[in-house]
Short mmCIF file of C-alpha atoms in Angstrom, two decimals:
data_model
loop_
_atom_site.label_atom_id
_atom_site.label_comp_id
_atom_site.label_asym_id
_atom_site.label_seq_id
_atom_site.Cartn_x
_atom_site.Cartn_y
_atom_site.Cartn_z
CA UNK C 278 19.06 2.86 51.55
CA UNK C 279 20.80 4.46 49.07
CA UNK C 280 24.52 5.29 50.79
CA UNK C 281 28.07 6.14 50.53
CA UNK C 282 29.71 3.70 53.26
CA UNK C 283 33.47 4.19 54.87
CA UNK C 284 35.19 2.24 57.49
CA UNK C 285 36.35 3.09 60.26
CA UNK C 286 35.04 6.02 61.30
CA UNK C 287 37.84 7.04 63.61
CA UNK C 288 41.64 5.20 63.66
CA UNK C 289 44.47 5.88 65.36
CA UNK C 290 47.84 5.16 63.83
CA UNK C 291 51.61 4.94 64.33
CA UNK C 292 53.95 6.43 61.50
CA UNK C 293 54.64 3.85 58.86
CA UNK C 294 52.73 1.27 59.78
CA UNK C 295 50.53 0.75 56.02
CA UNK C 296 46.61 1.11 56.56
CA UNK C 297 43.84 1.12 54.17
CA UNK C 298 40.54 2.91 54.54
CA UNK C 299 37.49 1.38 52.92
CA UNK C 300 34.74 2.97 50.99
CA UNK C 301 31.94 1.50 49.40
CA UNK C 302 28.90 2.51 47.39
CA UNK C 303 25.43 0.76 46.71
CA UNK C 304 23.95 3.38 43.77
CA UNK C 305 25.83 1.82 41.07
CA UNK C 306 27.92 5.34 40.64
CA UNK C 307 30.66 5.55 37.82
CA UNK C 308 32.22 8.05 39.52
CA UNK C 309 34.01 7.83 43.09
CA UNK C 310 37.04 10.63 45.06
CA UNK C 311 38.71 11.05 47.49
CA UNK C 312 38.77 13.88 49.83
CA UNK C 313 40.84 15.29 53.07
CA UNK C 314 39.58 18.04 55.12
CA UNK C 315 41.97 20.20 57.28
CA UNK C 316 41.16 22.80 59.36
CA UNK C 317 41.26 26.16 57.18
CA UNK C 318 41.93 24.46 54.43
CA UNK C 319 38.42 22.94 53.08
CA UNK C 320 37.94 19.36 51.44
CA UNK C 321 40.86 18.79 48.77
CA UNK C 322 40.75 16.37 46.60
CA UNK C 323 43.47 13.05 46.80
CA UNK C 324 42.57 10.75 43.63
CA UNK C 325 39.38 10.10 42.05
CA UNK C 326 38.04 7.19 40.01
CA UNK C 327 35.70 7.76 36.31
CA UNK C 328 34.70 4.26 36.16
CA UNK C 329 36.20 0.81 37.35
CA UNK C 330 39.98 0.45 36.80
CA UNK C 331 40.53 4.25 35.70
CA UNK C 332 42.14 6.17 38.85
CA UNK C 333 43.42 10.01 38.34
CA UNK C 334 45.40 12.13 40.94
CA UNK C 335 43.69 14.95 42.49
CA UNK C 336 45.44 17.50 44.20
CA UNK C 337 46.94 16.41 46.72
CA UNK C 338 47.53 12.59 46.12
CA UNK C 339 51.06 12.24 47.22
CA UNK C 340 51.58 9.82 50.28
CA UNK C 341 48.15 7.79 49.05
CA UNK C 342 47.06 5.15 46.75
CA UNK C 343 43.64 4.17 45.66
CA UNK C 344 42.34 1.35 43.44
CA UNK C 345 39.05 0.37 41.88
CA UNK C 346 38.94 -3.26 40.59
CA UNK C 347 35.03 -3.25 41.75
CA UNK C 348 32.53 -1.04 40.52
CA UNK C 349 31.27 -0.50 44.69
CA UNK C 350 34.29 -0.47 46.18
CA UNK C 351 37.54 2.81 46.26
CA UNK C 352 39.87 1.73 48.82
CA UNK C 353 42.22 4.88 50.07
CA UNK C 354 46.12 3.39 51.28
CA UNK C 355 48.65 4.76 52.99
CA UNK C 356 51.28 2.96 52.66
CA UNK C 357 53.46 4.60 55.12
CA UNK C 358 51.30 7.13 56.98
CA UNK C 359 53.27 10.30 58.37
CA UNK C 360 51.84 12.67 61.39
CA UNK C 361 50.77 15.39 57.85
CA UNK C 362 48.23 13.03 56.71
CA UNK C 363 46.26 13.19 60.38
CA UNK C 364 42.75 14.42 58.71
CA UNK C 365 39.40 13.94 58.52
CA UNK C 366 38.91 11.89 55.54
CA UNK C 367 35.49 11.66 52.49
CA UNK C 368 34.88 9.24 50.10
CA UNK C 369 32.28 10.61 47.67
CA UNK C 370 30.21 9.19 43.95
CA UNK C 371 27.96 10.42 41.99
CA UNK C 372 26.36 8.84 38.93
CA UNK C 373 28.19 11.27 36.79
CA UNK C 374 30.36 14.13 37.46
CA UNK C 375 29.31 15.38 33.66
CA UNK C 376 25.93 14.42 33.95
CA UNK C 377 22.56 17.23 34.70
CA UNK C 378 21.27 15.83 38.30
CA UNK C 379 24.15 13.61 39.45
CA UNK C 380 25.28 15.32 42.94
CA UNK C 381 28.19 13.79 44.98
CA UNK C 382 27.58 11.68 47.62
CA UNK C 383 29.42 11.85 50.62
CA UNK C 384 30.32 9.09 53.42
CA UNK C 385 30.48 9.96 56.62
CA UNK C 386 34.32 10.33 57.05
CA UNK C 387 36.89 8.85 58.63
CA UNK C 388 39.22 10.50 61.27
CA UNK C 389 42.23 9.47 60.82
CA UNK C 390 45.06 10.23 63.42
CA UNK C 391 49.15 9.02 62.91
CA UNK C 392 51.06 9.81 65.51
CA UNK I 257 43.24 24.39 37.30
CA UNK I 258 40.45 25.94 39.19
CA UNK I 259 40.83 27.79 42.29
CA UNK I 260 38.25 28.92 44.12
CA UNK I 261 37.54 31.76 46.96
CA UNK I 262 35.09 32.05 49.59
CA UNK I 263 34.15 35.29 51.83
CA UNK I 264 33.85 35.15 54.69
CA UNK I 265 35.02 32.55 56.47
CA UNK I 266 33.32 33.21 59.73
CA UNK I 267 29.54 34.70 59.66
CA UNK I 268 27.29 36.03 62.40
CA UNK I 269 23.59 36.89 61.77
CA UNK I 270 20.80 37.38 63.80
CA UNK I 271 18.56 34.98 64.10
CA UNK I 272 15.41 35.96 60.90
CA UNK I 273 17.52 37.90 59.03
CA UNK I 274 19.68 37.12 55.84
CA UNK I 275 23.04 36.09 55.54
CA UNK I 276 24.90 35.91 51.98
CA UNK I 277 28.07 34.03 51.09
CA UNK I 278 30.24 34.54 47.81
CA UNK I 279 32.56 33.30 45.69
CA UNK I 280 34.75 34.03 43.15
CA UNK I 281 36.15 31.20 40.57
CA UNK I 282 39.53 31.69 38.25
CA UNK I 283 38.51 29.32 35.00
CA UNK I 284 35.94 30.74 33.00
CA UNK I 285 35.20 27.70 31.58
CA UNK I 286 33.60 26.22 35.05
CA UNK I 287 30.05 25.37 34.17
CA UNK I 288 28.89 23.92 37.24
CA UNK I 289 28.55 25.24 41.11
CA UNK I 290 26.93 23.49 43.94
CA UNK I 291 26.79 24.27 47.53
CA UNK I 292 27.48 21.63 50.42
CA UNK I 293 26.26 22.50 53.81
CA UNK I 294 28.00 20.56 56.67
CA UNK I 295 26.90 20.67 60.40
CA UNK I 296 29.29 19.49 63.03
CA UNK I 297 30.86 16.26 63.22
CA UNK I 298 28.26 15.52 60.17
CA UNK I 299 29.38 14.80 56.28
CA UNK I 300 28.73 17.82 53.30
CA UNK I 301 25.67 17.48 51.92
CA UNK I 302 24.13 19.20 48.79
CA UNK I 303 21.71 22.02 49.81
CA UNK I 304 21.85 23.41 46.21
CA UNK I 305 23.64 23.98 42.79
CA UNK I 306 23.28 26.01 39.66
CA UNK I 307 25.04 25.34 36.07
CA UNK I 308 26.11 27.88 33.76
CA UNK I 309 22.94 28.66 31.23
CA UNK I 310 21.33 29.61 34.45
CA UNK I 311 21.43 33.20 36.63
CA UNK I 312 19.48 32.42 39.98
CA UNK I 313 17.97 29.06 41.60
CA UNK I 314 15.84 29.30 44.36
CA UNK I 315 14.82 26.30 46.79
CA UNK I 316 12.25 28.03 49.69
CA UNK I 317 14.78 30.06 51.90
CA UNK I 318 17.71 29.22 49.70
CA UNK I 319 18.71 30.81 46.49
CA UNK I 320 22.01 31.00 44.64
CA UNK I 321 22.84 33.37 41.95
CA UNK I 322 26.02 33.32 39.15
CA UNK I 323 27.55 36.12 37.74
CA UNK I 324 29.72 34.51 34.84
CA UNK I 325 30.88 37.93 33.57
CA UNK I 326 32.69 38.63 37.09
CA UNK I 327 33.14 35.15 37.60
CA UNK I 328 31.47 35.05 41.44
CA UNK I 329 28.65 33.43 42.65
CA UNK I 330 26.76 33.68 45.92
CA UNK I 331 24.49 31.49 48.65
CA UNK I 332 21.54 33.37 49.81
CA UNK I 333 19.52 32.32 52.98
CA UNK I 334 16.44 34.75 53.75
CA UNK I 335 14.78 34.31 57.62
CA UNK I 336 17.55 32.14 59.20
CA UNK I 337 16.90 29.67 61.76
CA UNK I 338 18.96 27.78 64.60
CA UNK I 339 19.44 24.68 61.81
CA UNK I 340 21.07 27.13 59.18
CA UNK I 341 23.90 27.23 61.53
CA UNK I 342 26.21 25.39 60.04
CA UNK I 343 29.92 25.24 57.83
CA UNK I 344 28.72 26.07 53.76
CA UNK I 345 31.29 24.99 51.18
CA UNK I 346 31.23 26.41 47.83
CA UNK I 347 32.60 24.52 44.67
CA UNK I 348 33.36 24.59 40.76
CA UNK I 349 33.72 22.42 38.36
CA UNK I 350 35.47 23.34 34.71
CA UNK I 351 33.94 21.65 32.40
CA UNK I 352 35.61 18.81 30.95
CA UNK I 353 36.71 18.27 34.39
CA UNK I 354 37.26 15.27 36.65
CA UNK I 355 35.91 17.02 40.10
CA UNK I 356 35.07 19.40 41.98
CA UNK I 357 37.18 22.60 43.40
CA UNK I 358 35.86 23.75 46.97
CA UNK I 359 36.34 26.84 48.39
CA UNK I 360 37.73 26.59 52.42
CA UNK I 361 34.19 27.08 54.13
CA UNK I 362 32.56 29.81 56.06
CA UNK I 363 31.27 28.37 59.24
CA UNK I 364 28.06 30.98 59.40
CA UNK I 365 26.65 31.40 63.22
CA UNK I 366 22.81 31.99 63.92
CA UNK I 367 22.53 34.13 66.79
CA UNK I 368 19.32 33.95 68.85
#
Protein backbone atom coordinates (compact mmCIF):
# COMPACT_ATOMS: atom_id res chain seq x y z
CA UNK A 1 0.00 0.00 0.00
CA UNK A 2 1.07 3.01 -1.24
CA UNK A 3 1.78 5.34 2.16
CA UNK A 4 3.31 8.20 3.85
CA UNK A 5 4.58 6.55 7.28
CA UNK A 6 5.60 8.70 10.65
CA UNK A 7 6.63 7.49 13.99
CA UNK A 8 5.39 7.95 16.81
CA UNK A 9 2.18 8.95 16.60
CA UNK A 10 1.96 10.66 19.95
CA UNK A 11 5.31 11.63 22.33
CA UNK A 12 5.63 13.31 25.24
CA UNK A 13 8.74 15.32 25.95
CA UNK A 14 10.75 17.30 28.49
CA UNK A 15 12.41 20.70 27.32
CA UNK A 16 15.80 20.08 25.83
CA UNK A 17 16.04 16.75 25.81
CA UNK A 18 16.94 16.22 21.55
CA UNK A 19 14.25 13.92 19.75
CA UNK A 20 13.83 13.00 16.24
CA UNK A 21 10.59 12.17 14.50
CA UNK A 22 10.68 9.72 11.62
CA UNK A 23 8.99 9.81 8.32
CA UNK A 24 9.17 7.54 5.61
CA UNK A 25 7.73 7.06 2.14
CA UNK A 26 7.30 3.88 -0.16
CA UNK A 27 6.09 5.81 -3.70
CA UNK A 28 9.49 6.68 -4.68
CA UNK A 29 8.48 10.65 -4.25
CA UNK A 30 11.22 13.36 -5.06
CA UNK A 31 9.60 15.60 -3.08
CA UNK A 32 9.05 15.40 0.89
CA UNK A 33 7.92 18.65 3.88
CA UNK A 34 7.41 19.21 6.76
CA UNK A 35 4.41 20.57 8.40
CA UNK A 36 3.07 21.83 12.06
CA UNK A 37 -0.47 22.41 12.72
CA UNK A 38 -1.62 24.75 15.59
CA UNK A 39 -4.83 25.50 16.55
CA UNK A 40 -6.01 28.69 14.43
CA UNK A 41 -3.17 28.73 12.75
CA UNK A 42 -3.47 25.92 9.85
CA UNK A 43 -0.53 23.54 8.63
CA UNK A 44 2.76 25.74 8.15
CA UNK A 45 5.38 24.61 6.57
CA UNK A 46 9.05 23.78 8.64
CA UNK A 47 11.61 22.57 5.79
CA UNK A 48 11.02 20.64 2.78
CA UNK A 49 13.21 18.36 0.68
CA UNK A 50 13.27 18.52 -3.73
CA UNK A 51 15.15 15.41 -4.01
CA UNK A 52 17.76 13.44 -1.81
CA UNK A 53 20.39 15.66 -0.10
CA UNK A 54 18.65 19.10 -1.12
CA UNK A 55 16.75 20.49 2.15
CA UNK A 56 15.11 24.22 2.02
CA UNK A 57 13.55 26.14 5.02
CA UNK A 58 9.94 26.66 5.02
CA UNK A 59 8.38 29.04 7.11
CA UNK A 60 8.77 28.37 10.14
CA UNK A 61 11.97 26.13 10.41
CA UNK A 62 13.66 27.68 13.33
CA UNK A 63 14.13 25.27 16.41
CA UNK A 64 14.17 22.10 13.71
CA UNK A 65 16.44 20.24 11.50
CA UNK A 66 15.70 17.79 8.80
CA UNK A 67 17.94 15.65 6.57
CA UNK A 68 17.50 13.42 3.55
CA UNK A 69 20.51 11.12 2.85
CA UNK A 70 17.76 8.39 1.60
CA UNK A 71 15.45 8.85 -1.06
CA UNK A 72 12.39 7.16 1.60
CA UNK A 73 13.35 8.56 4.51
CA UNK A 74 12.92 12.90 6.03
CA UNK A 75 13.74 12.72 9.55
CA UNK A 76 12.32 16.04 11.55
CA UNK A 77 14.95 16.96 14.89
CA UNK A 78 14.62 18.95 17.55
CA UNK A 79 17.47 19.35 18.96
CA UNK A 80 16.41 21.09 22.01
CA UNK A 81 12.60 21.03 22.04
CA UNK A 82 10.90 24.10 23.94
CA UNK A 83 7.05 23.99 25.34
CA UNK A 84 6.30 26.44 21.53
CA UNK A 85 7.02 23.53 19.45
CA UNK A 86 4.06 21.29 21.33
CA UNK A 87 2.05 20.57 17.85
CA UNK A 88 0.58 18.25 15.88
CA UNK A 89 3.11 17.40 13.39
CA UNK A 90 2.81 16.11 8.99
CA UNK A 91 5.24 14.73 6.96
CA UNK A 92 4.01 14.92 3.36
CA UNK A 93 5.59 13.80 -0.69
CA UNK A 94 4.42 13.95 -3.70
CA UNK A 95 6.05 12.79 -6.93
CA UNK A 96 6.46 16.35 -7.93
CA UNK A 97 5.42 19.54 -6.49
CA UNK A 98 5.79 21.01 -10.34
CA UNK A 99 4.41 18.16 -11.89
CA UNK A 100 0.26 17.91 -13.48
CA UNK A 101 -1.23 14.97 -11.09
CA UNK A 102 1.34 14.75 -8.28
CA UNK A 103 -0.84 15.57 -4.98
CA UNK A 104 0.84 15.59 -1.50
CA UNK A 105 0.68 12.85 0.56
CA UNK A 106 0.16 13.14 4.03
CA UNK A 107 1.20 10.80 7.15
CA UNK A 108 -0.82 10.52 9.76
CA UNK A 109 0.87 12.99 12.23
CA UNK A 110 2.57 12.98 15.13
CA UNK A 111 1.50 14.76 18.42
CA UNK A 112 4.10 16.00 19.85
CA UNK A 113 3.94 17.44 23.49
CA UNK A 114 7.30 19.21 25.50
CA UNK A 115 6.59 20.14 28.61
CA UNK B 1 5.77 34.90 -0.57
CA UNK B 2 2.26 33.73 -0.74
CA UNK B 3 -0.26 34.32 1.80
CA UNK B 4 -3.34 32.99 1.73
CA UNK B 5 -7.01 33.73 3.34
CA UNK B 6 -9.84 31.62 4.09
CA UNK B 7 -13.62 32.69 5.04
CA UNK B 8 -15.06 31.50 7.23
CA UNK B 9 -13.50 29.76 9.64
CA UNK B 10 -16.44 28.18 11.29
CA UNK B 11 -19.55 26.98 8.94
CA UNK B 12 -23.01 25.71 9.78
CA UNK B 13 -25.37 24.28 7.09
CA UNK B 14 -28.23 22.29 7.13
CA UNK B 15 -28.01 19.09 6.40
CA UNK B 16 -28.92 18.90 1.89
CA UNK B 17 -28.15 22.19 1.33
CA UNK B 18 -24.90 23.94 0.01
CA UNK B 19 -22.17 25.34 1.76
CA UNK B 20 -19.31 27.46 -0.10
CA UNK B 21 -15.83 28.31 1.17
CA UNK B 22 -13.40 31.04 -0.37
CA UNK B 23 -10.25 32.22 -0.67
CA UNK B 24 -8.31 34.89 -1.61
CA UNK B 25 -4.38 34.50 -2.62
CA UNK B 26 -1.70 37.64 -2.69
CA UNK B 27 0.88 36.33 -5.66
CA UNK B 28 -0.57 36.43 -8.90
CA UNK B 29 1.75 34.21 -10.13
CA UNK B 30 0.20 31.07 -8.01
CA UNK B 31 -0.80 28.57 -10.63
CA UNK B 32 -1.92 25.83 -8.60
CA UNK B 33 -4.86 25.36 -5.77
CA UNK B 34 -5.93 22.21 -4.16
CA UNK B 35 -8.25 21.55 -1.38
CA UNK B 36 -7.45 19.14 1.68
CA UNK B 37 -10.34 17.95 3.68
CA UNK B 38 -9.41 16.70 7.21
CA UNK B 39 -11.88 14.93 9.65
CA UNK B 40 -11.00 14.70 13.28
CA UNK B 41 -8.01 13.24 14.69
CA UNK B 42 -7.52 12.08 10.81
CA UNK B 43 -4.55 13.48 8.32
CA UNK B 44 -5.54 16.22 5.17
CA UNK B 45 -6.37 14.54 2.36
CA UNK B 46 -6.91 15.85 -1.26
CA UNK B 47 -10.66 16.10 -2.10
CA UNK B 48 -9.81 18.34 -5.13
CA UNK B 49 -7.56 20.92 -7.00
CA UNK B 50 -7.64 23.17 -10.00
CA UNK B 51 -4.49 24.89 -11.88
CA UNK B 52 -4.51 28.12 -13.46
CA UNK B 53 -5.61 27.56 -17.40
CA UNK B 54 -8.69 26.25 -15.76
CA UNK B 55 -12.10 28.23 -14.32
CA UNK B 56 -14.27 25.42 -12.58
CA UNK B 57 -13.61 21.53 -11.73
CA UNK B 58 -16.29 19.54 -10.68
CA UNK B 59 -15.98 15.97 -8.92
CA UNK B 60 -19.98 14.75 -8.18
CA UNK B 61 -20.99 17.07 -5.18
CA UNK B 62 -17.73 18.94 -5.24
CA UNK B 63 -16.71 21.72 -7.50
CA UNK B 64 -14.11 24.45 -7.18
CA UNK B 65 -13.97 27.53 -9.20
CA UNK B 66 -10.82 30.32 -9.71
CA UNK B 67 -11.17 33.73 -10.32
CA UNK B 68 -7.49 34.80 -11.30
CA UNK B 69 -8.55 38.39 -12.08
CA UNK B 70 -9.68 38.89 -8.25
CA UNK B 71 -7.33 36.47 -7.19
CA UNK B 72 -10.02 34.17 -4.96
CA UNK B 73 -11.08 30.88 -5.37
CA UNK B 74 -13.87 28.89 -3.78
CA UNK B 75 -14.96 25.05 -2.56
CA UNK B 76 -18.44 24.25 -3.47
CA UNK B 77 -20.37 21.26 -1.89
CA UNK B 78 -24.11 20.90 -3.25
CA UNK B 79 -26.59 18.35 -0.96
CA UNK B 80 -24.32 17.96 2.13
CA UNK B 81 -24.23 14.96 4.15
CA UNK B 82 -23.15 13.94 7.84
CA UNK B 83 -19.45 12.85 6.17
CA UNK B 84 -18.94 16.46 4.65
CA UNK B 85 -18.54 17.52 8.16
CA UNK B 86 -15.30 18.06 8.44
CA UNK B 87 -12.05 20.91 8.72
CA UNK B 88 -11.36 22.07 4.62
CA UNK B 89 -7.95 23.66 4.06
CA UNK B 90 -7.35 25.72 1.12
CA UNK B 91 -3.80 26.18 -0.49
CA UNK B 92 -1.55 27.93 -3.28
CA UNK B 93 1.27 27.33 -4.81
CA UNK B 94 3.36 30.22 -6.92
CA UNK B 95 4.74 28.79 -9.48
CA UNK B 96 8.30 28.20 -9.42
CA UNK B 97 7.64 27.39 -5.92
CA UNK B 98 8.90 24.82 -3.42
CA UNK B 99 5.31 24.19 -1.55
CA UNK B 100 2.34 24.81 -0.74
CA UNK B 101 0.68 27.98 1.25
CA UNK B 102 -2.54 26.87 3.31
CA UNK B 103 -5.04 28.96 4.39
CA UNK B 104 -6.01 28.36 8.51
CA UNK B 105 -9.14 26.02 7.87
CA UNK B 106 -12.83 26.40 8.23
CA UNK B 107 -14.09 23.56 10.28
CA UNK B 108 -17.74 23.45 8.32
CA UNK B 109 -20.63 21.69 10.61
CA UNK B 110 -23.51 19.56 8.97
CA UNK B 111 -26.49 20.04 10.92
CA UNK B 112 -29.15 17.30 10.83
Amino acid sequence: EAQVTQNPRYLITVTGKKLTVTCSQNMNHEYMSWYRQDPGLGLRQIYYSMNVEVTDKGDVPEGYKVSRKEKRNFPLILESPSPNQTSLYFCASSLSMRADNSPLHFGNGTRLTVT
Amino acid sequence: GENVEQHPSTLSVQEGDSAVIKCTYSDSASNYFPWYKQELGKRPQLIIDIRSNVGEKKDQRIAVTLNKTAKHFSLHITETQPEDSAVYFCAAMEGGADGLTFGKGTHLIIQP
